[in-house]
Tab-separated table of C-alpha atoms and ligand atoms in Angstrom:
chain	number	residue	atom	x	y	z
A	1	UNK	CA	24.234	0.343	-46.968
A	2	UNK	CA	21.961	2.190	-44.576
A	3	UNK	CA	18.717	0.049	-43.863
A	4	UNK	CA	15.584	1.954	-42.481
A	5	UNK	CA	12.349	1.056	-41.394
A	6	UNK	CA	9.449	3.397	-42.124
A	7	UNK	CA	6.926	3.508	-38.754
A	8	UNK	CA	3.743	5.637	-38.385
A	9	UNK	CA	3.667	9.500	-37.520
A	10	UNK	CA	4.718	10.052	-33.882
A	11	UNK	CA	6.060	6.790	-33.305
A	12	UNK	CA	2.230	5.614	-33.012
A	13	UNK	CA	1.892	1.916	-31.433
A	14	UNK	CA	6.144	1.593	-32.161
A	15	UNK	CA	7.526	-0.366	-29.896
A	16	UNK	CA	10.916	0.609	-29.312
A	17	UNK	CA	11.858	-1.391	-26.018
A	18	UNK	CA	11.208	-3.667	-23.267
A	19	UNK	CA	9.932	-2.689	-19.729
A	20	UNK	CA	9.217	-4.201	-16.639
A	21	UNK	CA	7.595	-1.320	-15.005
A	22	UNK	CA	4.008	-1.313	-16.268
A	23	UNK	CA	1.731	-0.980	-19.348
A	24	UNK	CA	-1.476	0.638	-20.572
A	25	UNK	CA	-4.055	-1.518	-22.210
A	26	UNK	CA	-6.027	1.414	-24.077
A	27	UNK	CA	-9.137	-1.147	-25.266
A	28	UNK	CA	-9.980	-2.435	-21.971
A	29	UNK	CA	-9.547	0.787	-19.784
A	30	UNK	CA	-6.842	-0.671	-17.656
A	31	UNK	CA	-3.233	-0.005	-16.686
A	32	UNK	CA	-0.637	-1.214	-14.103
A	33	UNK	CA	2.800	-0.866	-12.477
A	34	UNK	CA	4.405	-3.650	-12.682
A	35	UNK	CA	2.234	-6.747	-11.968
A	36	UNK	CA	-0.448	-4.719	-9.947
A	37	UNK	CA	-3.628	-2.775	-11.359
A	38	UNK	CA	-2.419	1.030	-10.708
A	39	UNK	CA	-6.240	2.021	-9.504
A	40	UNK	CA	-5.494	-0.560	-7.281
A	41	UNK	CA	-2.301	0.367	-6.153
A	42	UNK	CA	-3.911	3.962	-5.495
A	43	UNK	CA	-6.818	2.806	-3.328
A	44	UNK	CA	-4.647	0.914	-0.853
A	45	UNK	CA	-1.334	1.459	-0.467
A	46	UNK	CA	1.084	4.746	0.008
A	47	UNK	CA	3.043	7.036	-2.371
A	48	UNK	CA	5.973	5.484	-0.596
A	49	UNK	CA	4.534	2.364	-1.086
A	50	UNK	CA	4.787	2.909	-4.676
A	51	UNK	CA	7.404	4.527	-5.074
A	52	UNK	CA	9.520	1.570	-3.449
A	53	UNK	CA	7.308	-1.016	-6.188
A	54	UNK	CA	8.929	1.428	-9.292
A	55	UNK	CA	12.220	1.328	-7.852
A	56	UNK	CA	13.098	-1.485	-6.091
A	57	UNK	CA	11.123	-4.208	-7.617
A	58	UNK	CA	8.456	-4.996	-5.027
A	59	UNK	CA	5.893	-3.347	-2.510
A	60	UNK	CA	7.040	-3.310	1.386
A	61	UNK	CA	5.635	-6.767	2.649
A	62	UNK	CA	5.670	-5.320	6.749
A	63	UNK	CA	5.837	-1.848	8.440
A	64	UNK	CA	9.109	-2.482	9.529
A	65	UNK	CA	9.739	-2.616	4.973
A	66	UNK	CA	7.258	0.315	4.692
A	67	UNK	CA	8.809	2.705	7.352
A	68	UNK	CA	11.827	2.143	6.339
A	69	UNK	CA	11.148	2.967	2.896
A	70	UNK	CA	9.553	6.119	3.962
A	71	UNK	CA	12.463	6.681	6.393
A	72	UNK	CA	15.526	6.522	3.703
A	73	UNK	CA	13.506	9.437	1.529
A	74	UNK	CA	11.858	11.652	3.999
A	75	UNK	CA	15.115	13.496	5.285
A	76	UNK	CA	16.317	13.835	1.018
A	77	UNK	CA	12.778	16.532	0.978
A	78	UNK	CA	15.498	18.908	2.267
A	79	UNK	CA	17.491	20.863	0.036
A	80	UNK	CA	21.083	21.667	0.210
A	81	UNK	CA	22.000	25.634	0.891
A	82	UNK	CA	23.102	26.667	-2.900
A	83	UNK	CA	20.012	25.177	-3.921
A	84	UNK	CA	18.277	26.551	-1.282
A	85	UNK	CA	19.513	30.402	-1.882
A	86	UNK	CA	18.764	30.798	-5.493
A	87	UNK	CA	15.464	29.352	-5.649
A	88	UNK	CA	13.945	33.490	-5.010
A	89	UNK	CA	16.269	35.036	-8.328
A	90	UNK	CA	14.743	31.800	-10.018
A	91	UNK	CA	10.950	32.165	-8.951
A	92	UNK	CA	11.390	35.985	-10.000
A	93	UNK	CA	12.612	34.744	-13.468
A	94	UNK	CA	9.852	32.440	-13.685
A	95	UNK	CA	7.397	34.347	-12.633
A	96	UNK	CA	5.147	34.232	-15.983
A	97	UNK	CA	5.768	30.935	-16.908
A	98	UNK	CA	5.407	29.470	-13.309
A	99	UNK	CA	6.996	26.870	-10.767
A	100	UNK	CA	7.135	24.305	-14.055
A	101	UNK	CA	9.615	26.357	-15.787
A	102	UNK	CA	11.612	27.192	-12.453
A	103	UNK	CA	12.045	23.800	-11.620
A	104	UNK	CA	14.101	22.580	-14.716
A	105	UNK	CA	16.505	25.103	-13.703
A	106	UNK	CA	15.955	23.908	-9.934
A	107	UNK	CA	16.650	20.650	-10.581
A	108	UNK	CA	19.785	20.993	-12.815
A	109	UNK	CA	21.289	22.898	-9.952
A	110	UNK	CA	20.353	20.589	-7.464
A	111	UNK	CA	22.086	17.799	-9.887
A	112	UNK	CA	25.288	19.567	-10.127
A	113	UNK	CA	25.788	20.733	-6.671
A	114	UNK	CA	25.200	17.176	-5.177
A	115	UNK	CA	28.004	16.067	-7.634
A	116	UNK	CA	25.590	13.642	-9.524
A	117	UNK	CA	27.398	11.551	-12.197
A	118	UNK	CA	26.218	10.662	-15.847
A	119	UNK	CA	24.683	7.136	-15.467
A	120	UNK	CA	26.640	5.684	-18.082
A	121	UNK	CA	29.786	6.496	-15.700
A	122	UNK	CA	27.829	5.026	-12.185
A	123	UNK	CA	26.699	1.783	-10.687
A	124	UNK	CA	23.091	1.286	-10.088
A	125	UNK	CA	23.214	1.638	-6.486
A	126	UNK	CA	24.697	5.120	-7.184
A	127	UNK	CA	21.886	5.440	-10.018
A	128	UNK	CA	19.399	4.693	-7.990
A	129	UNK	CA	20.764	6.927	-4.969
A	130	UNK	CA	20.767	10.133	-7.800
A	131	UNK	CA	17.392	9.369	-8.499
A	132	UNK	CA	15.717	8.968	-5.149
A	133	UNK	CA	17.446	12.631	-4.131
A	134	UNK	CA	16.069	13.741	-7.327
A	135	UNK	CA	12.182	12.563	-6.673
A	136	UNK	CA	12.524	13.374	-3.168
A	137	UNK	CA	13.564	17.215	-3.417
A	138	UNK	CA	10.675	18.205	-6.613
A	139	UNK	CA	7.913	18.753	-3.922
A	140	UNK	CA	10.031	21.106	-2.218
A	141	UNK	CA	11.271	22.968	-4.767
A	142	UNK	CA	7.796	23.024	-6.585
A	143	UNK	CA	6.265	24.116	-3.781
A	144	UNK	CA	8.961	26.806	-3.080
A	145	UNK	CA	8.914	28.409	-5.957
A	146	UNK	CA	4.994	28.489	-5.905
A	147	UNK	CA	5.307	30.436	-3.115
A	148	UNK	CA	8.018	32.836	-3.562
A	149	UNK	CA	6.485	33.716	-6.535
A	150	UNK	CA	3.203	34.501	-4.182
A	151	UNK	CA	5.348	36.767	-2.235
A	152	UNK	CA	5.775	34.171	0.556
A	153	UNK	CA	8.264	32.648	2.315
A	154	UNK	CA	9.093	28.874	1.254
A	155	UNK	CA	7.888	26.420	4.316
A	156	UNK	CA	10.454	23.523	5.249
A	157	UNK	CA	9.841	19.858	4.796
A	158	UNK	CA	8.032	17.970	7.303
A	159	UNK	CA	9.964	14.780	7.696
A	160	UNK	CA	7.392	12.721	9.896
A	161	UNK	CA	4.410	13.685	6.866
A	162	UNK	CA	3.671	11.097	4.448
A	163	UNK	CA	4.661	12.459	0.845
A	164	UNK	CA	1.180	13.757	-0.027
A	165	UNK	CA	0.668	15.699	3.462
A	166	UNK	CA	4.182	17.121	3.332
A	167	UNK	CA	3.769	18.288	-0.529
A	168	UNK	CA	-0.119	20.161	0.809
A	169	UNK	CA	1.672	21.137	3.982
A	170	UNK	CA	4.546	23.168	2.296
A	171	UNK	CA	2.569	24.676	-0.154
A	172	UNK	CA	-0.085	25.977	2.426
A	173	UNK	CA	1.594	25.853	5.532
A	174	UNK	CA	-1.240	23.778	7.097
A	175	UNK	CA	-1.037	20.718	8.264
A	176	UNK	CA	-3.838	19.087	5.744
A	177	UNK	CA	-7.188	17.169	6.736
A	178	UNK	CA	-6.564	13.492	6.518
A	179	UNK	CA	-9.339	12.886	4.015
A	180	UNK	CA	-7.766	15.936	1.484
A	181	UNK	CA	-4.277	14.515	1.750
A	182	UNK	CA	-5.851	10.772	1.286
A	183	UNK	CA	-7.534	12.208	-2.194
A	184	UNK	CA	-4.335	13.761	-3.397
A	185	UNK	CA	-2.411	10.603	-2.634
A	186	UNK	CA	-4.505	8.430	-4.192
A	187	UNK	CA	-4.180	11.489	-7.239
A	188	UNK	CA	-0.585	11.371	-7.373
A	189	UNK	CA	0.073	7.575	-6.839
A	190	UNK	CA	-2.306	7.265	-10.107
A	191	UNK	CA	-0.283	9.454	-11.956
A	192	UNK	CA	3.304	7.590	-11.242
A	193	UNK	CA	3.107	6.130	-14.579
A	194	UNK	CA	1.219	6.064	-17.753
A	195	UNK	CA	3.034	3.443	-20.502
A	196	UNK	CA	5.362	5.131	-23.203
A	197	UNK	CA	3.973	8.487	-22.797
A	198	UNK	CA	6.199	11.427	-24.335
A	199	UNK	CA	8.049	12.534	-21.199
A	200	UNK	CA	8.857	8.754	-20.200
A	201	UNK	CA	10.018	8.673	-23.849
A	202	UNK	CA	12.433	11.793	-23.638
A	203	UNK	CA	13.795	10.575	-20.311
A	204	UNK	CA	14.759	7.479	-21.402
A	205	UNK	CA	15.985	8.741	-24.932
A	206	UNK	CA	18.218	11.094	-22.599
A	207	UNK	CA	19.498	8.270	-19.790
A	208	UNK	CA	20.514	6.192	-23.103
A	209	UNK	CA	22.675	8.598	-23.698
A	210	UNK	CA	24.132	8.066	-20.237
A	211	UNK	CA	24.432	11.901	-19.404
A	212	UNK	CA	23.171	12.466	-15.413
A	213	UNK	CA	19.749	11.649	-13.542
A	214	UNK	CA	19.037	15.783	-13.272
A	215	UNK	CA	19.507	16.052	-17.290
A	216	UNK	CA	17.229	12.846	-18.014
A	217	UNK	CA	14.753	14.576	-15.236
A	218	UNK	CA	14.734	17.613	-16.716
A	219	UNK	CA	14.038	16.773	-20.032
A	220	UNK	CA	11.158	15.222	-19.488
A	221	UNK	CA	9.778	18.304	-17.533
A	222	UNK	CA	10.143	19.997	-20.612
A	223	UNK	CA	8.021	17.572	-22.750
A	224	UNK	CA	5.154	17.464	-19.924
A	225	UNK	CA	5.049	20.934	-19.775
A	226	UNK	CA	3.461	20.682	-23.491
A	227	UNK	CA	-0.140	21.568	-23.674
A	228	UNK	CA	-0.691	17.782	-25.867
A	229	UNK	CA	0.823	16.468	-22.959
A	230	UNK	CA	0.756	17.263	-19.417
A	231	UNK	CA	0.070	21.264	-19.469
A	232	UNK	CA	-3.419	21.034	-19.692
A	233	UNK	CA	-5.365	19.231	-16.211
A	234	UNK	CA	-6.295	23.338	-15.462
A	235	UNK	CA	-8.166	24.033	-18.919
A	236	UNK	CA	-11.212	21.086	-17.887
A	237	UNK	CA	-12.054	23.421	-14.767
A	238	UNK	CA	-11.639	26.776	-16.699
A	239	UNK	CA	-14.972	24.737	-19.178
A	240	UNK	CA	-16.416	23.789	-16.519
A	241	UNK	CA	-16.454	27.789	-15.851
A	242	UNK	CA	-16.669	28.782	-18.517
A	243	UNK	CA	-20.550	27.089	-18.834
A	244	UNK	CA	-21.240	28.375	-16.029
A	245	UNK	CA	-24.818	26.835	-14.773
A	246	UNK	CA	-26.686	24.041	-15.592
A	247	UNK	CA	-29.266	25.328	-18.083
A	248	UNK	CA	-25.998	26.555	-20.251
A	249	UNK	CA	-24.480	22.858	-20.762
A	250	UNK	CA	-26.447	22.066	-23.824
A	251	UNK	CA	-26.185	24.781	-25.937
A	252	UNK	CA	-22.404	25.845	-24.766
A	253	UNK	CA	-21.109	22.248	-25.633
A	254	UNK	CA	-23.205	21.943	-29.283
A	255	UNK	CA	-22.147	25.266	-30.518
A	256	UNK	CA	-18.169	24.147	-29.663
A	257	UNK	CA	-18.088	20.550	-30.921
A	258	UNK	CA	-20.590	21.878	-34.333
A	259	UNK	CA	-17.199	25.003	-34.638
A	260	UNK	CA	-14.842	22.540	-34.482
A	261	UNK	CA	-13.571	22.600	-31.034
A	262	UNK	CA	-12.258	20.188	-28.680
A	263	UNK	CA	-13.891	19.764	-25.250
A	264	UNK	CA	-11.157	19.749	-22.186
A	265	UNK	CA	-11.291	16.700	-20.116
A	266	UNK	CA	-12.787	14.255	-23.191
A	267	UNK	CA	-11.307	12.073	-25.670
A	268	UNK	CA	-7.861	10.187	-25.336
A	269	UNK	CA	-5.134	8.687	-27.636
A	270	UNK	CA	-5.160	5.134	-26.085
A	271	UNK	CA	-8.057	4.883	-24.219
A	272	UNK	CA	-11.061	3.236	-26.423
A	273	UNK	CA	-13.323	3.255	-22.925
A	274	UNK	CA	-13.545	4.981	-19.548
A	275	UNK	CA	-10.269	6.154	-18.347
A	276	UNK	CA	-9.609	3.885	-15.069
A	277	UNK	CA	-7.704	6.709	-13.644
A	278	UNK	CA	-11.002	9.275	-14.419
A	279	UNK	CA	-13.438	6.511	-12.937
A	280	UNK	CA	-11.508	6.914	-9.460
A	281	UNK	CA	-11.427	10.170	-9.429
A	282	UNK	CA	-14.942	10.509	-9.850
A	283	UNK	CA	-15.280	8.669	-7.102
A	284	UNK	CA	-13.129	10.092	-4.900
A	285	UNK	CA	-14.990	13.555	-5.939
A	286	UNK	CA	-18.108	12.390	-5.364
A	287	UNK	CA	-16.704	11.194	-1.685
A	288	UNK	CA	-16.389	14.924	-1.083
A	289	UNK	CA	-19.401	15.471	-2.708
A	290	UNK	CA	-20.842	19.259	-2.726
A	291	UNK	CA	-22.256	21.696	-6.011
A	292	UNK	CA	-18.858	21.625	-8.065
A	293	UNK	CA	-19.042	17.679	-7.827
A	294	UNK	CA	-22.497	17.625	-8.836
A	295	UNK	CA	-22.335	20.368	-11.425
A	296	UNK	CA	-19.386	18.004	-12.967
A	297	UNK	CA	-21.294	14.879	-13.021
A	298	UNK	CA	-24.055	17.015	-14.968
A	299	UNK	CA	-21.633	18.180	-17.486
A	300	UNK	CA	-19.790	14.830	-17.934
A	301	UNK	CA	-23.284	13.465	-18.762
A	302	UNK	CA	-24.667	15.923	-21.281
A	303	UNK	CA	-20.671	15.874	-22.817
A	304	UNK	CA	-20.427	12.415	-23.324
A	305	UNK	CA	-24.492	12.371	-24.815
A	306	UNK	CA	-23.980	15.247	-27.008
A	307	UNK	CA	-20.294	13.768	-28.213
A	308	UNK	CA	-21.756	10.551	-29.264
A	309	UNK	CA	-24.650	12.215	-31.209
A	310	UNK	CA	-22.650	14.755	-32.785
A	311	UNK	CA	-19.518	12.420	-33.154
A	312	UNK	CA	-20.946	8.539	-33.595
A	313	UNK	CA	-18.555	5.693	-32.716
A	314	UNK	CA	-15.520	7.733	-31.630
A	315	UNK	CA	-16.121	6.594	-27.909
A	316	UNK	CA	-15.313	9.974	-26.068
A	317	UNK	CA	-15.426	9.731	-22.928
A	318	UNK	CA	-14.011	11.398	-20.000
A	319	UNK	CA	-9.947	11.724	-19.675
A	320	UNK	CA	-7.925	11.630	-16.399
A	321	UNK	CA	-7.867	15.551	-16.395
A	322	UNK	CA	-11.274	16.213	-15.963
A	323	UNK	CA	-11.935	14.824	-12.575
A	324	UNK	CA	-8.139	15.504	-11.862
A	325	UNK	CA	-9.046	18.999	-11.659
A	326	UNK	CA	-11.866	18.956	-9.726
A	327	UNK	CA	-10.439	16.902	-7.408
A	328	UNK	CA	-7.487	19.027	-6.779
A	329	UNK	CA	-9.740	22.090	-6.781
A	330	UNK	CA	-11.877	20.376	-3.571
A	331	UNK	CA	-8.293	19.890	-2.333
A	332	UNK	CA	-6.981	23.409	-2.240
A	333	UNK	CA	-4.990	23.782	-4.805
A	334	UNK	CA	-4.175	26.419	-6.625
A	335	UNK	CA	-4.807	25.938	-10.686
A	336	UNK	CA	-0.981	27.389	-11.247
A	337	UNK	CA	0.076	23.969	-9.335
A	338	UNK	CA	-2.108	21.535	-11.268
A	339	UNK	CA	0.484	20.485	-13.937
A	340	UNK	CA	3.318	20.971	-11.069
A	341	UNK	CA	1.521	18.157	-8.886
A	342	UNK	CA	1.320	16.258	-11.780
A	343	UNK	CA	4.925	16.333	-12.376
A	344	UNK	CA	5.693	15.824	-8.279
A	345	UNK	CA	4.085	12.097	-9.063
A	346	UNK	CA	5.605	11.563	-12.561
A	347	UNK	CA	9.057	12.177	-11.707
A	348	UNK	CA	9.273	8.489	-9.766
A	349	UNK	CA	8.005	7.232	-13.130
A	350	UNK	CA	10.229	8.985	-15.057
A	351	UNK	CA	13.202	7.948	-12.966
A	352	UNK	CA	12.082	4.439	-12.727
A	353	UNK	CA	12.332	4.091	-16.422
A	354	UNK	CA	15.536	6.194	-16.432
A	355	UNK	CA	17.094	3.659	-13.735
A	356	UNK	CA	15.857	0.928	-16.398
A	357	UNK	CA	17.312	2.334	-19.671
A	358	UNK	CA	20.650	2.995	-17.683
A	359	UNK	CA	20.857	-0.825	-17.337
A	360	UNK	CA	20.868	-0.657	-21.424
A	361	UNK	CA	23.911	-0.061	-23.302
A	362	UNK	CA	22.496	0.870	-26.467
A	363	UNK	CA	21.878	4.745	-27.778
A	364	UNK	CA	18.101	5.504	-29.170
A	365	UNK	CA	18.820	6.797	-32.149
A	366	UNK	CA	16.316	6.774	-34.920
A	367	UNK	CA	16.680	8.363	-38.545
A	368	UNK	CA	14.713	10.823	-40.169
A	369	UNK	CA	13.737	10.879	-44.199
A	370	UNK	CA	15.505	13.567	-45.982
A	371	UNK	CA	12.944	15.767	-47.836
A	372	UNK	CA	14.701	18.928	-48.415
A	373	UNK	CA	16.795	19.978	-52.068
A	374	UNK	CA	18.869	17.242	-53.486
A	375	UNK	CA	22.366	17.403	-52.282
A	376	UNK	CA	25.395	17.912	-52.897
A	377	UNK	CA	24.603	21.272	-54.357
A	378	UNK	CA	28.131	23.289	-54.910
A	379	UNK	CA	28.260	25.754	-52.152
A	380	UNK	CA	27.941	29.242	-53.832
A	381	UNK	CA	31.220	31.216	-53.662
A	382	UNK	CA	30.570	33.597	-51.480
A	383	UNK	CA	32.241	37.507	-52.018
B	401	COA	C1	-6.807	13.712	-26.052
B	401	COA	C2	-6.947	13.887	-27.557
B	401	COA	C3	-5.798	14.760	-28.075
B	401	COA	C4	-6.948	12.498	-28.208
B	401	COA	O1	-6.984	12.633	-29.519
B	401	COA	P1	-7.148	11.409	-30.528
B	401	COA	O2	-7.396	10.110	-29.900
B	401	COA	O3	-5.999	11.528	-31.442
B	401	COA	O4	-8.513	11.749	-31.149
B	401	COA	P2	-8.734	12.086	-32.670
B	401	COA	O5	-7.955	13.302	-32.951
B	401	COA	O6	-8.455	10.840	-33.435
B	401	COA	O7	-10.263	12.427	-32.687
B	401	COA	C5	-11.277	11.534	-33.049
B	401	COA	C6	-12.528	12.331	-33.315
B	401	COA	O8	-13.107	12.719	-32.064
B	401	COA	C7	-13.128	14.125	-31.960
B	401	COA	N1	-12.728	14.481	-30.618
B	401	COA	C8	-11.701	13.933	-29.924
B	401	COA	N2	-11.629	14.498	-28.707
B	401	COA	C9	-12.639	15.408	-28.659
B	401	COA	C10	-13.042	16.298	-27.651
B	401	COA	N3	-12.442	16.371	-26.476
B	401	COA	N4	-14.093	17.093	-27.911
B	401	COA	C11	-14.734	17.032	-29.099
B	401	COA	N5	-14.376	16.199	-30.098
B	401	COA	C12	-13.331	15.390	-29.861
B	401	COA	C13	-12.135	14.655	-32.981
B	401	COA	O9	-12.489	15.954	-33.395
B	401	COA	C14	-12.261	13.633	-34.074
B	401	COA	O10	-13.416	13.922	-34.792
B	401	COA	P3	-13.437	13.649	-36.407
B	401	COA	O11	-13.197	12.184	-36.546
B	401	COA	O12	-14.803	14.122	-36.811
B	401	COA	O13	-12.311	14.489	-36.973
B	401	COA	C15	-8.289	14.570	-27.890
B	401	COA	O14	-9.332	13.747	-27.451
B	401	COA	C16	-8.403	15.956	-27.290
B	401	COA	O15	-7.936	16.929	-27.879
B	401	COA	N6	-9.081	16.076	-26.105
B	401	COA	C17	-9.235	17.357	-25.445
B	401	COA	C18	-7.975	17.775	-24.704
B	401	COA	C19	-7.717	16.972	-23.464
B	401	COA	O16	-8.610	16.696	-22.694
B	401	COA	N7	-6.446	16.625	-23.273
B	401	COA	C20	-6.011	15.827	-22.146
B	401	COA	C21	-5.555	14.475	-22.582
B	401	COA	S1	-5.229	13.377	-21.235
């Protein structure tokens, strides 16, 4: 007999398995990696840093732990030839959909030619060595096939950068200003991880199927890329455009939320209260200060005003993609590689959890209810 449980639409507040690698807590505003406070994380340590806490278990208690950390993945930025060569044909291919839709195809390649193995076939060392090649290589190749597809030449790796330097230096070709590559550090490390978001959830759906690191990576590329997911951090800026001035706030935001519409940048699924991760960036923002910092400060407060008269006790407030953007703006970067930089910081998440499920033998494999004609049905004779 087949048993079945019925759970909510979308899997909603499901949980489906056991992690050690961090958690959202949606009513108090908080989240963490592991044991630590994430905000936290991203105000004081490295990339690196944190990227050696998702993998390996714990933070680097010395420099001699932290450079050597950073030593082991700096020289895997560089990619091998094959990869290397195609990455022109593929940023010509991708040219409409961008450096998102380039990568999957990036990535897969890069997989294959460095002979990774399906996880289910590996040991964890070997995993793990799959997936730090993996994380390592996306900032190249994102940045790459930004610029290719800008009529530019790609710009090599930088192996004595930090992560966030090397990922502004290769897409400029400038060496960045400390305080800019700080702010995008501090953006990325707070974007590692987010709790059982969609992408985490496809990666690990794949890596319990134990097929290789590059198909479980690329996978969940494809479910970022969504605009309910991750394909969206541009759209806050394009509002904040889009009103324009000051004295259009008011009226620009009313006559949206009274049609119906949704305001980039507000509102989340889990979140009941300030999103920590929007509160820092804010902060960092306002650290650079200037009129696009101010001008968003305005709008956030006539946004979340207007939303709480016009939609009472729904506690909108703003979301991690509405500072996100302007912070990236102040930073240089161009609104094509928004979602891309958000994916450069995900994929150690992503991998984390793959390396986790790996260590599980059992398949995800839910059910679905049946709801079309009864069968069997006698297949018509056909001729
Ligand atoms: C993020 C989001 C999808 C979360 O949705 P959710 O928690 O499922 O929210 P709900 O759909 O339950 O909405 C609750 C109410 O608030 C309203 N609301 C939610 N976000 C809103 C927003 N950004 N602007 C205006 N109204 C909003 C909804 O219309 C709904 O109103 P109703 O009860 O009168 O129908 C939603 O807030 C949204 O679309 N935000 C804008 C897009 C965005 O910033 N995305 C990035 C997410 S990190």
């Amino acid at each position: 007999m087949n048993s079945t449980v019925e759970v909510p639409r979308g899997l909603a507040g499901v949980v489906v398995t056991e992690t050690q690698l961090g958690d959202v807590r949606g009513r108090e505003g908080f989240y963490h990696y592991r044991q630590y406070s994430a905000v936290e994380l991203a105000a004081s340590r490295s990339f690196e840093d944190v990227w050696r806490l998702m993998f390996r278990g714990a933070l680097p208690e010395d420099v001699t732990e932290r450079a050597a950390f950073a030593a082991e993945v700096a020289p895997l930025r560089h990619l091998p030839a094959e990869v290397r060569e195609a990455l022109p044909a593929l940023a010509d291919a991708t040219a409409l959909s961008g450096p998102l839709a380039g990568l999957r195809t990036a990535l897969s390649l890069l997989g294959a030619s460095a002979g990774f193995r399906p996880v289910y076939d590996v040991d964890p060392e070997r995993r793990a060595a799959d997936a730090l090649a993996a994380c390592a290589a996306v900032p190249t190749l994102l940045t790459a096939l930004h610029r290719l597809g800008q009529g530019l030449e790609p710009v090599d790796p930088r192996d004595d950068l930090p992560y966030a330097a090397n990922y502004l230096y290769m897409l400029s070709g400038q060496v960045p200003e400390p305080a800019k590559a700080r702010a995008v550090e501090q953006y990325l490390i707070s974007t590692i991880d987010h709790g059982f978001n969609a992408s985490t959830f496809t990666a690990r759906v794949i890596a319990s199927t134990g097929a290789d690191v590059a198909a479980c990576l690329t996978g969940a590329i494809g479910a970022l890329s969504g605009p309910l997911h991750g394909g969206a951090p541009s759209r806050a800026l394009d509002t904040l455009d889009a009103i324009g001035t000051a004295d259009r706030i008011d009226p620009w935001i009313r006559e949206r939320v009274l049609a119906g519409d949704r305001i980039m940048g507000f509102g989340h699924p889990v979140y009941r209260t300030e999103d920590p991760r929007s509160r820092m960036l804010r902060g960092i923002a306002r650290e650079f200060g200037g009129p696009l910092v101010d001008f968003a400060v305005e709008v956030e407060r006539q946004v979340e005003e207007i939303l709480a008269e016009l939609k009472p006790g729904r506690e909108l407030h703003t979301n991690v993609e509405f500072y996100a953007g302007v912070v990236m703006e102040l930073c240089g970067l161009p609104r094509e590689m928004f979602t891309p930089t958000f994916c450069a910081a995900r994929v150690v998440g992503w991998s984390a959890n793959v390396l986790e499920q790996a260590a599980d033998s059992k398949i995800i494999r839910p059910a679905a209810r049946y709801s079309g004609p009864t069968p069997p049905e006698p297949v018509p004779a056909f001729g």
